[in-house]
Coordinates of C-alpha atoms in Angstrom, one line a residue:
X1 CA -75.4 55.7 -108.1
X2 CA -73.4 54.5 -111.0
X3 CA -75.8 53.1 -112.6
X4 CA -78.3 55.6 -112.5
X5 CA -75.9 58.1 -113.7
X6 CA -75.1 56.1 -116.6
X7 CA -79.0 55.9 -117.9
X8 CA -79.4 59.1 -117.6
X9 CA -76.6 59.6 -119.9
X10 CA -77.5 57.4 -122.3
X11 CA -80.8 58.7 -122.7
X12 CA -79.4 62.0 -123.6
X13 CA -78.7 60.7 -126.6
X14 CA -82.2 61.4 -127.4
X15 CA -81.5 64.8 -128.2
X16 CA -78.0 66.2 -128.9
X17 CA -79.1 69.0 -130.9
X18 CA -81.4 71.8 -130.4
X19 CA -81.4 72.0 -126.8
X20 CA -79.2 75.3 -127.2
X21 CA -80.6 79.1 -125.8
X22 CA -79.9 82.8 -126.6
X23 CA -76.9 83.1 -124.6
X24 CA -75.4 79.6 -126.0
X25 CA -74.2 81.5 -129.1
X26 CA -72.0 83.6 -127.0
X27 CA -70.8 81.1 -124.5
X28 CA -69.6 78.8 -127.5
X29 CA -68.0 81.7 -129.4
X30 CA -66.0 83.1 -126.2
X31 CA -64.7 79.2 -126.0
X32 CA -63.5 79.0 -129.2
X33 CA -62.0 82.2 -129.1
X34 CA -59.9 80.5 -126.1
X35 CA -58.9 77.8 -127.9
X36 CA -57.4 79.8 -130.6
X37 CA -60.1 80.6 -133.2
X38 CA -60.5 84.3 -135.1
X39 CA -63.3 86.5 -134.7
X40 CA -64.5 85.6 -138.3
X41 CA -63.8 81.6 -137.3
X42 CA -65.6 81.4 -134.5
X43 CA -68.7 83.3 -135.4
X44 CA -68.8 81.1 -138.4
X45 CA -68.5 77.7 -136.0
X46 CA -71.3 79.4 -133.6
X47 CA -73.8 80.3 -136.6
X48 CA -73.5 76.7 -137.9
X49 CA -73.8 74.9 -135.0
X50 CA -77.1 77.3 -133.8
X51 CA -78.5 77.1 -137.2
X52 CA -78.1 73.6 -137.7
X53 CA -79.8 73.1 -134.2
X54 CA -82.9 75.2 -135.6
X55 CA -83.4 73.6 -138.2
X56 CA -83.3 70.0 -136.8
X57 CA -86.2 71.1 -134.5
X58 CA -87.9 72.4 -137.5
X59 CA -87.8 69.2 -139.0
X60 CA -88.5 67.4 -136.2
X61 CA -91.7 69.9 -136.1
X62 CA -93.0 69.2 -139.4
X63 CA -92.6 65.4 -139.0
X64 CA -95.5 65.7 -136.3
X65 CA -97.3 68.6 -138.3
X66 CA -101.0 67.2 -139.0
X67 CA -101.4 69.2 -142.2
X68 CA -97.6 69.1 -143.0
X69 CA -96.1 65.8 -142.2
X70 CA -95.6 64.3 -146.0
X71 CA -93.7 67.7 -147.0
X72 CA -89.8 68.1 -148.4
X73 CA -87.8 68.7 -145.3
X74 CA -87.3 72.6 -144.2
X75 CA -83.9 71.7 -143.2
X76 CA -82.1 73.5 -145.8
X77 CA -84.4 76.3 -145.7
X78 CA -83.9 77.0 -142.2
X79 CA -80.3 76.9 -142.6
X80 CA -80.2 79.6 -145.3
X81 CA -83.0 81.5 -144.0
X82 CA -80.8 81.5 -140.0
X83 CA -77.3 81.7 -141.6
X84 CA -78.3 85.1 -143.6
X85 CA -80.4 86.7 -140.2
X86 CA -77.3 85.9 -138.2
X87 CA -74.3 87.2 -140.2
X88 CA -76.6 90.4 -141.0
X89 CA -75.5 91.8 -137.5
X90 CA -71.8 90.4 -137.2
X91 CA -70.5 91.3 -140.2
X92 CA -71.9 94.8 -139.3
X93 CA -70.3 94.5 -136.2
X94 CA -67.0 93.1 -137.4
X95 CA -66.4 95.6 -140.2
X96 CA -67.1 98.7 -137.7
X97 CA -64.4 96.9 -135.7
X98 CA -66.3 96.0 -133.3
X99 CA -63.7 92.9 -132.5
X100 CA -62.4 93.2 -128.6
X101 CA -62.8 90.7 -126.0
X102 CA -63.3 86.6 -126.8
X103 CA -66.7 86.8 -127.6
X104 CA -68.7 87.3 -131.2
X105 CA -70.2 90.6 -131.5
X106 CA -74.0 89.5 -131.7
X107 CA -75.3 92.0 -129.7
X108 CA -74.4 95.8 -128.8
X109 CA -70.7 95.8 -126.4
X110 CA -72.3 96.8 -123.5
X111 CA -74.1 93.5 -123.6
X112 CA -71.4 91.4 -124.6
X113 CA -69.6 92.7 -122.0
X114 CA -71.8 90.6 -119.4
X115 CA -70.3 87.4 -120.9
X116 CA -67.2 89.1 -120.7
X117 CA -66.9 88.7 -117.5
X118 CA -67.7 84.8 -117.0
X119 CA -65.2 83.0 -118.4
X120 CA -65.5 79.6 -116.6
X121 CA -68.1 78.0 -118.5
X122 CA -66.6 78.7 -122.0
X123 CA -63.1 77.6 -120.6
X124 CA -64.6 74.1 -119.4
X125 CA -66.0 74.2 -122.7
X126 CA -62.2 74.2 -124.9
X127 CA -61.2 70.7 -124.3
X128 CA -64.4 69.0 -125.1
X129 CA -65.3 71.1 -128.1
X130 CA -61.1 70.5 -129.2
X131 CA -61.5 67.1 -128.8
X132 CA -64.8 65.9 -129.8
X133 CA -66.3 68.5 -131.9
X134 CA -68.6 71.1 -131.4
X135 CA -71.6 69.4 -131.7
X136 CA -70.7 65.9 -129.5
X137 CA -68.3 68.6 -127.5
X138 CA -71.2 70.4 -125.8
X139 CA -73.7 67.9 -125.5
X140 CA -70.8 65.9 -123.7
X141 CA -69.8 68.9 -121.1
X142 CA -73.7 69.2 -120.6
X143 CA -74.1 65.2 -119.6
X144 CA -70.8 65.7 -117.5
X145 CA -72.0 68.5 -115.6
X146 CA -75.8 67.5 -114.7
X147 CA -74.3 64.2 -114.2
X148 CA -72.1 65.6 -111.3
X149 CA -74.9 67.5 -110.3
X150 CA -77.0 64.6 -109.5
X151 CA -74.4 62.7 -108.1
X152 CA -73.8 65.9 -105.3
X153 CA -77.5 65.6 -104.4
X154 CA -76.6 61.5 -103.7
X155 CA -73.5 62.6 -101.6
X156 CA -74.8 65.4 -99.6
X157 CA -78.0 62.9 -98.7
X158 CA -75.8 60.4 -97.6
X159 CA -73.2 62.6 -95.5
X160 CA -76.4 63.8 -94.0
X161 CA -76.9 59.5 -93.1
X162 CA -79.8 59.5 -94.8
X163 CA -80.6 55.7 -96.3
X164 CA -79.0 55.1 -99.6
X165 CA -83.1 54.7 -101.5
X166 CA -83.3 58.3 -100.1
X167 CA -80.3 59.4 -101.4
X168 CA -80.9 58.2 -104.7
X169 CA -84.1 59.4 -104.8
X170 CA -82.7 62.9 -104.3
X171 CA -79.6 62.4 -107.4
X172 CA -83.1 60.9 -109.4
X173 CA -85.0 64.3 -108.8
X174 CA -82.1 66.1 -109.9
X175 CA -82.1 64.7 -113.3
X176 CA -86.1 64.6 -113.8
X177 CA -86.8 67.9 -112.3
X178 CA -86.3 71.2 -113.8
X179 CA -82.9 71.3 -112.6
X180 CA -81.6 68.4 -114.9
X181 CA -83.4 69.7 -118.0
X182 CA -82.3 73.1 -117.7
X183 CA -78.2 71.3 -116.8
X184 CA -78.6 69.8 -119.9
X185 CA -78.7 73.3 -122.1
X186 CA -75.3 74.9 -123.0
X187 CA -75.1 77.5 -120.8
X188 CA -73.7 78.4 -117.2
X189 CA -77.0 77.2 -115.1
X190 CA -75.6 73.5 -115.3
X191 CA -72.3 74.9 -113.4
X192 CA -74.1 77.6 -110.9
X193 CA -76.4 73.7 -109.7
X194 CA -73.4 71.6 -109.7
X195 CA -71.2 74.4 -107.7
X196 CA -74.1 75.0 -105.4
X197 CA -74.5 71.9 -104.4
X198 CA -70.7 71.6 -104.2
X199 CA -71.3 74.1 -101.3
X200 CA -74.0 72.1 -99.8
X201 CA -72.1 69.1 -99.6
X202 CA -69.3 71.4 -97.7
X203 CA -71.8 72.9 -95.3
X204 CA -73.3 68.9 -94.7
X205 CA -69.3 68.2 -94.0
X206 CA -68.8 70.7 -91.4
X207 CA -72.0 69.6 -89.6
X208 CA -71.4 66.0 -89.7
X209 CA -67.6 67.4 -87.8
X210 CA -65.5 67.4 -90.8
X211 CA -64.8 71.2 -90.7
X212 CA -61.6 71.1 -92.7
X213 CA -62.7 69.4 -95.6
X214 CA -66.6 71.3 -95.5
X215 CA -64.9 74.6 -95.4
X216 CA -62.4 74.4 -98.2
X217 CA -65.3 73.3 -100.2
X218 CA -67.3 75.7 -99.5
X219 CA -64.8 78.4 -100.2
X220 CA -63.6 76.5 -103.6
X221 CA -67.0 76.5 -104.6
X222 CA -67.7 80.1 -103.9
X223 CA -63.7 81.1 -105.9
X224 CA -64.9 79.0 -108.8
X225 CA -68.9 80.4 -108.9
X226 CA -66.9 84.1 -109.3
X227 CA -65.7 83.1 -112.8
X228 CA -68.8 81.5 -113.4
X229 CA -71.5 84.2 -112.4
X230 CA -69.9 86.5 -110.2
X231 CA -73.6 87.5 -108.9
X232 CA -74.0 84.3 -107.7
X233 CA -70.9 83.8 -106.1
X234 CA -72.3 86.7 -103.9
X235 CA -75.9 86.1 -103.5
X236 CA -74.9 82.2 -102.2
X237 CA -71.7 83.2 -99.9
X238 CA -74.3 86.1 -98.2
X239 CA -77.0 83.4 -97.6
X240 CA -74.4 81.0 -96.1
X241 CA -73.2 83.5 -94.0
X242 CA -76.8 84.4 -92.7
X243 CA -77.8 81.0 -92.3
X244 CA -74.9 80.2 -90.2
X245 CA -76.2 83.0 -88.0
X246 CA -79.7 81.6 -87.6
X247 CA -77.7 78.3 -86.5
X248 CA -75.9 80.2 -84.1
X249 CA -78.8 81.7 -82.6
X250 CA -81.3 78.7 -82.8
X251 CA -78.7 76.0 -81.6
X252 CA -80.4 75.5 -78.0
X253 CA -84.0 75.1 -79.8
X254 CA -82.5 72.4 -82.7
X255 CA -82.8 68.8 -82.3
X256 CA -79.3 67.9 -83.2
X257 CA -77.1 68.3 -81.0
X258 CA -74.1 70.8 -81.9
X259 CA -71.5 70.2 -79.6
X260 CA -68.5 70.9 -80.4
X261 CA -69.5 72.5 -84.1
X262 CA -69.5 76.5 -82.4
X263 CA -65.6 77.0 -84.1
X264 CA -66.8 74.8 -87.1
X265 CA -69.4 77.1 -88.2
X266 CA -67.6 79.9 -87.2
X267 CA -64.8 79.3 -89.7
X268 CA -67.7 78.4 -92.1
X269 CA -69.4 81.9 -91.6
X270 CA -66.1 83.4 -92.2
X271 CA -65.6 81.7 -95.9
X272 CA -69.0 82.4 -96.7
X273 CA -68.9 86.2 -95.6
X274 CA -65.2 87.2 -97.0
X275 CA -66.8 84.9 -100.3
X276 CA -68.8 87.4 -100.6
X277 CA -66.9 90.4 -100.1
X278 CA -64.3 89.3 -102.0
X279 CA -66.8 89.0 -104.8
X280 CA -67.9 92.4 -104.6
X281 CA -64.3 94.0 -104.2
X282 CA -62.9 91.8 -107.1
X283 CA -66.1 92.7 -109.5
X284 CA -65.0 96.3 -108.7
X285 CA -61.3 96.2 -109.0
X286 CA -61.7 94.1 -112.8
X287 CA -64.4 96.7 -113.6
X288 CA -67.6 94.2 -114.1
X289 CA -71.0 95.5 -115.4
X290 CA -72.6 97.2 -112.2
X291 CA -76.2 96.2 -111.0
X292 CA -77.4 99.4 -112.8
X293 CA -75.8 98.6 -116.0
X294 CA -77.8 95.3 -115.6
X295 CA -80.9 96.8 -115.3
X296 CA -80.3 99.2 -118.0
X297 CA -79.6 95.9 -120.3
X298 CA -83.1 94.8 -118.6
X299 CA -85.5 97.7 -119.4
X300 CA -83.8 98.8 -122.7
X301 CA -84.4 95.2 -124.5
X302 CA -80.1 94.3 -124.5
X303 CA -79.6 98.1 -124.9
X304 CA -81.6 98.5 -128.1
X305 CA -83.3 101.7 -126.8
X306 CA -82.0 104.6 -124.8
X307 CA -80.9 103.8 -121.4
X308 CA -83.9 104.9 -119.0
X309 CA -83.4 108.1 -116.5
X310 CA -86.0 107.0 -113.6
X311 CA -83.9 103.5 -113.5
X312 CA -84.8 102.4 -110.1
X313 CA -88.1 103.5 -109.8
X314 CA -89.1 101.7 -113.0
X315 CA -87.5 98.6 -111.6
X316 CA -89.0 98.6 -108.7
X317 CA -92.3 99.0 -110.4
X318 CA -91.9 96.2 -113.1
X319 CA -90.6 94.3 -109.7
X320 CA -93.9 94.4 -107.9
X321 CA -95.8 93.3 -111.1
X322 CA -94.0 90.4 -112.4
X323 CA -94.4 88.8 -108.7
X324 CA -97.9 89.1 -108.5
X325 CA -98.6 87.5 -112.0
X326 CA -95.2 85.1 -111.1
X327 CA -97.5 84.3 -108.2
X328 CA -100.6 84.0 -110.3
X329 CA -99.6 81.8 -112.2
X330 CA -98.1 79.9 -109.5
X331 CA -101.5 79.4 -108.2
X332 CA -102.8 78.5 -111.1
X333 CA -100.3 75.8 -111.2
X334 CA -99.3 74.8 -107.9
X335 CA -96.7 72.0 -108.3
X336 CA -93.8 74.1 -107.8
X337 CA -95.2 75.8 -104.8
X338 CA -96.5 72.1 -103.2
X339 CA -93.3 71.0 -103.7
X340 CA -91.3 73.6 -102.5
X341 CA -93.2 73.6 -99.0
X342 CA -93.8 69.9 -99.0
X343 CA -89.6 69.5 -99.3
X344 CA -89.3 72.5 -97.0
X345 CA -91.4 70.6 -94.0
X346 CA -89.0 67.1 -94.8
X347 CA -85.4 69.3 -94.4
X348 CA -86.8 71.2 -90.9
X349 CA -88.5 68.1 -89.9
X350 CA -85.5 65.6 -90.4
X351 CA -82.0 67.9 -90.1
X352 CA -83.1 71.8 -89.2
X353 CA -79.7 72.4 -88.9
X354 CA -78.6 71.8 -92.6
X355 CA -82.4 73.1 -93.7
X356 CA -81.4 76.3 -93.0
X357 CA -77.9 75.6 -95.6
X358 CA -81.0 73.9 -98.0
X359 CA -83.1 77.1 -97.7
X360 CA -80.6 79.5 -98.1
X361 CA -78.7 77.8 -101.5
X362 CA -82.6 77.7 -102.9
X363 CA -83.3 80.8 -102.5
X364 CA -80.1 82.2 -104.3
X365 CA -83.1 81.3 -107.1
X366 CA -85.1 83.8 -105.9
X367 CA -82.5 86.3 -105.7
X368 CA -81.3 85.6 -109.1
X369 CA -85.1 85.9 -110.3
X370 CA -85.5 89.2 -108.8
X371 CA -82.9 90.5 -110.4
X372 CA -84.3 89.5 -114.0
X373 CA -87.9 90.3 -113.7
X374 CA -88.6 89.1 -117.4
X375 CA -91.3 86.9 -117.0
X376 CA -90.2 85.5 -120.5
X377 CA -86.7 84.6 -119.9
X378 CA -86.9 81.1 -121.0
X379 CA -89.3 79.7 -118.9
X380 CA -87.8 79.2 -115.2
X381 CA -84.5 78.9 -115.9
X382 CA -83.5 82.0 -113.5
X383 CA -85.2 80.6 -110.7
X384 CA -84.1 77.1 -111.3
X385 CA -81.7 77.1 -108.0
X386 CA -84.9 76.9 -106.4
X387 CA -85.4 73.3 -107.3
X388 CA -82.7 72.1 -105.0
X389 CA -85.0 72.6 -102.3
X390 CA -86.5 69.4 -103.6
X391 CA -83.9 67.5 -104.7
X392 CA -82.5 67.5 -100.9
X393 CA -85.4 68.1 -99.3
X394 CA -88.3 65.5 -100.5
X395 CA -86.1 62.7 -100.3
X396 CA -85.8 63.1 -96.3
X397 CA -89.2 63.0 -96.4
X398 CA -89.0 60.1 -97.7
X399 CA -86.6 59.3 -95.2
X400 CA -89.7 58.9 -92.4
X401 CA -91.2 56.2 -94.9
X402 CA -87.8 54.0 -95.1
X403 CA -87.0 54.4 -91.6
X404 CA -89.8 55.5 -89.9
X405 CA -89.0 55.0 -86.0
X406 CA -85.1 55.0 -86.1
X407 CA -84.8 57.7 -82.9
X408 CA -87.5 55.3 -81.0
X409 CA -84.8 52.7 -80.5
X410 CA -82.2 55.5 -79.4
X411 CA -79.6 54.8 -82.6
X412 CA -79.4 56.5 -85.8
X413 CA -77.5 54.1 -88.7
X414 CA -74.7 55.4 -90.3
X415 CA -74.1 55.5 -94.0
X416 CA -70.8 54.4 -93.7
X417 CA -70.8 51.2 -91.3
X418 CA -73.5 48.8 -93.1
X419 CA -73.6 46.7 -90.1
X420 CA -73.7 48.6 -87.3
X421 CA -75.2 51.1 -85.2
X422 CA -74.1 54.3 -84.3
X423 CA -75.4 55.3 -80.8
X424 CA -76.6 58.8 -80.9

């Protein structure tokens, strides 16, 4: 697990710059803000480190350019030419004093007000950017966090008893499937993974009988999602909480026995259930953008045009269309679908109880899609929770192909005693 943790690493070395987005801009300023840095400072720290991450893909273009290749390097170009675009809207911003809250007025306030509200991504962010720089101090956080990620998958596999080649086939996919590339960019996705499968490995806890520990987790996972994406926080404590219920109600028809695990999941549907209300309750009380004032940013391009009057109905409407061309497209390219019912069929095949935990985290993707539908968001990145499915998922599977007859003989192994058997 080590090991495959520490290639990863070193092969994001690859690419330190340019892997930042849109929203990086404003996650970096609101951390330097923490750490101490003026308005004017930390817009000027942000616009370097975004322009210098432009222009090293520009000249990383133009080095592969068939008609181009032998040119001077647009670095320098691309620096002037991003550096002048970028302070044209702060220093409009600043000077009409527009100046409250951490973050660098880049867009209208009632946008920056969405980042606002999630400080615990830029405040991981203050000790690595202190100490190693900007540049080293995010590509850092970004290794440490998808890192972790894939080293969740590997622990809830193997509290599930699931061989260790499955369970580092599952901490693999993490890193070479959507889900690790999209870790690896500056922004909170990385922490909404890692903290989801945080949760997972809580829920596989209080099924394998260690209620205590599972629901603690689960509950710190949920506290700590709430200052990271306080949506999220509430779209993955209300599918906890409903697939605890499907437990409870298909217990007699599962093939693990849950004996003993009725108070267990119980205390489990609680955390999840007062997660989630506490999330909404809390979101109210601090005074956090609404779901309308969401959709306003939506269908008014970041509040560049007038806020529209028939809100829901033109939501709804540009709802049903992006899910039949999301779907079209899916067609057209069916990996993601394959995969997702191909690691679907290995969780309900080889643990139904935790598939229904699996199943419910994944589609905290398609929740958090729904409520973007901008079919240009930066690829997949909204739906990217999704991918968990098969990062758990696949490698049970896989699991029939290692151990393909285990329940024939009557004993299941057990991670944790390499020489024995556990009788079932």
């Amino acid at each position: 697990m080590i090991v495959l943790a520490a290639v990863f690493a070193a092969l994001q070395l690859a690419n330190v710059t340019g892997r930042d987005t849109p929203d990086t801009k404003n996650y970096l300023s609101y951390a330097l803000s923490l750490r101490g840095e003026s308005k004017h400072d930390a817009a000027a720290i942000t616009i370097d480190y975004v322009c210098a991450g432009k222009a090293s893909i520009a000249r990383r273009n133009q080095s592969v350019n068939v008609v181009r290749f032998h040119a001077p390097s647009p670095t320098k170009r691309v620096m002037e030419d991003c550096r002048r675009d970028q302070w044209w809207g702060v220093s409009k911003r600043l000077t009409a004093g527009e100046t409250a809250g951490h973050t660098t007025p880049f867009m209208p306030p009632r946008f920056m007000r969405i980042f606002e509200v999630r400080p615990g991504y830029p405040a991981l962010l203050v000790p690595f950017i202190t100490v190693l720089g900007v540049k080293w101090g995010l590509w850092a956080s970004s290794v440490l966090i998808t890192v972790a990620g894939g080293v969740l998958a590997f622990l809830v596999l193997r509290t599930l008893r699931a061989p260790a080649v499955a369970a580092l086939t599952g901490q693999g996919l993490f890193y070479v499937l959507p889900c690790g590339t999209t870790a690896m960019r500056p922004m909170t996705e990385g922490l909404l993974l890692t903290l989801t499968l945080a949760a997972l490995w809580g829920c596989a806890l209080v099924l394998e009988g260690r209620a205590r520990a599972g629901t603690r987790l689960v509950g710190g996972s949920l506290a700590l999602l709430f200052t990271v994406k306080h949506s999220h926080a509430l779209f993955l404590g209300l599918c906890l909480a409903a697939a605890c219920a499907v437990i409870g109600v298909r217990r007699g028809g599962l093939r693990q026995p849950l004996r003993g695990l009725e108070g267990p999941l119980r205390a489990l549907t609680v955390v999840a259930g007062c997660g989630a209300l506490a999330t909404v309750v809390a979101a109210r009380v601090l005074h956090y953008p609404s779901e309308s004032e969401s959709i306003q940013d939506l269908l008014t391009a970041h509040f560049s045009r007038p806020d529209r009057t028939h809100l829901w109905s033109e939501f709804l409407h540009l709802e049903l269309n992006f899910w039949v061309e999301w779907l079209r497209r899916q067609l057209w390219e069916p990996l993601f679908l394959t995969t997702l019912v191909a690691a679907a069929w290995g969780a309900l095949r080889r643990r139904p109880a935790f598939a229904a935990f699996l199943l419910a985290a994944a589609f905290t993707g398609v929740l958090n899609q729904a409520g973007h539908p901008d079919i240009n968001i930066w690829g997949d990145r909204l739906i990217v929770l999704a991918w968990l499915l098969p990062v758990v998922g696949l490698p049970l599977l896989l699991e029939e192909v290692v151990r393909p007859r285990a329940e024939a003989s009557g004993t299941v192994p057990g991670p944790l005693k390499r020489h024995t058997e556990v009788a079932r």
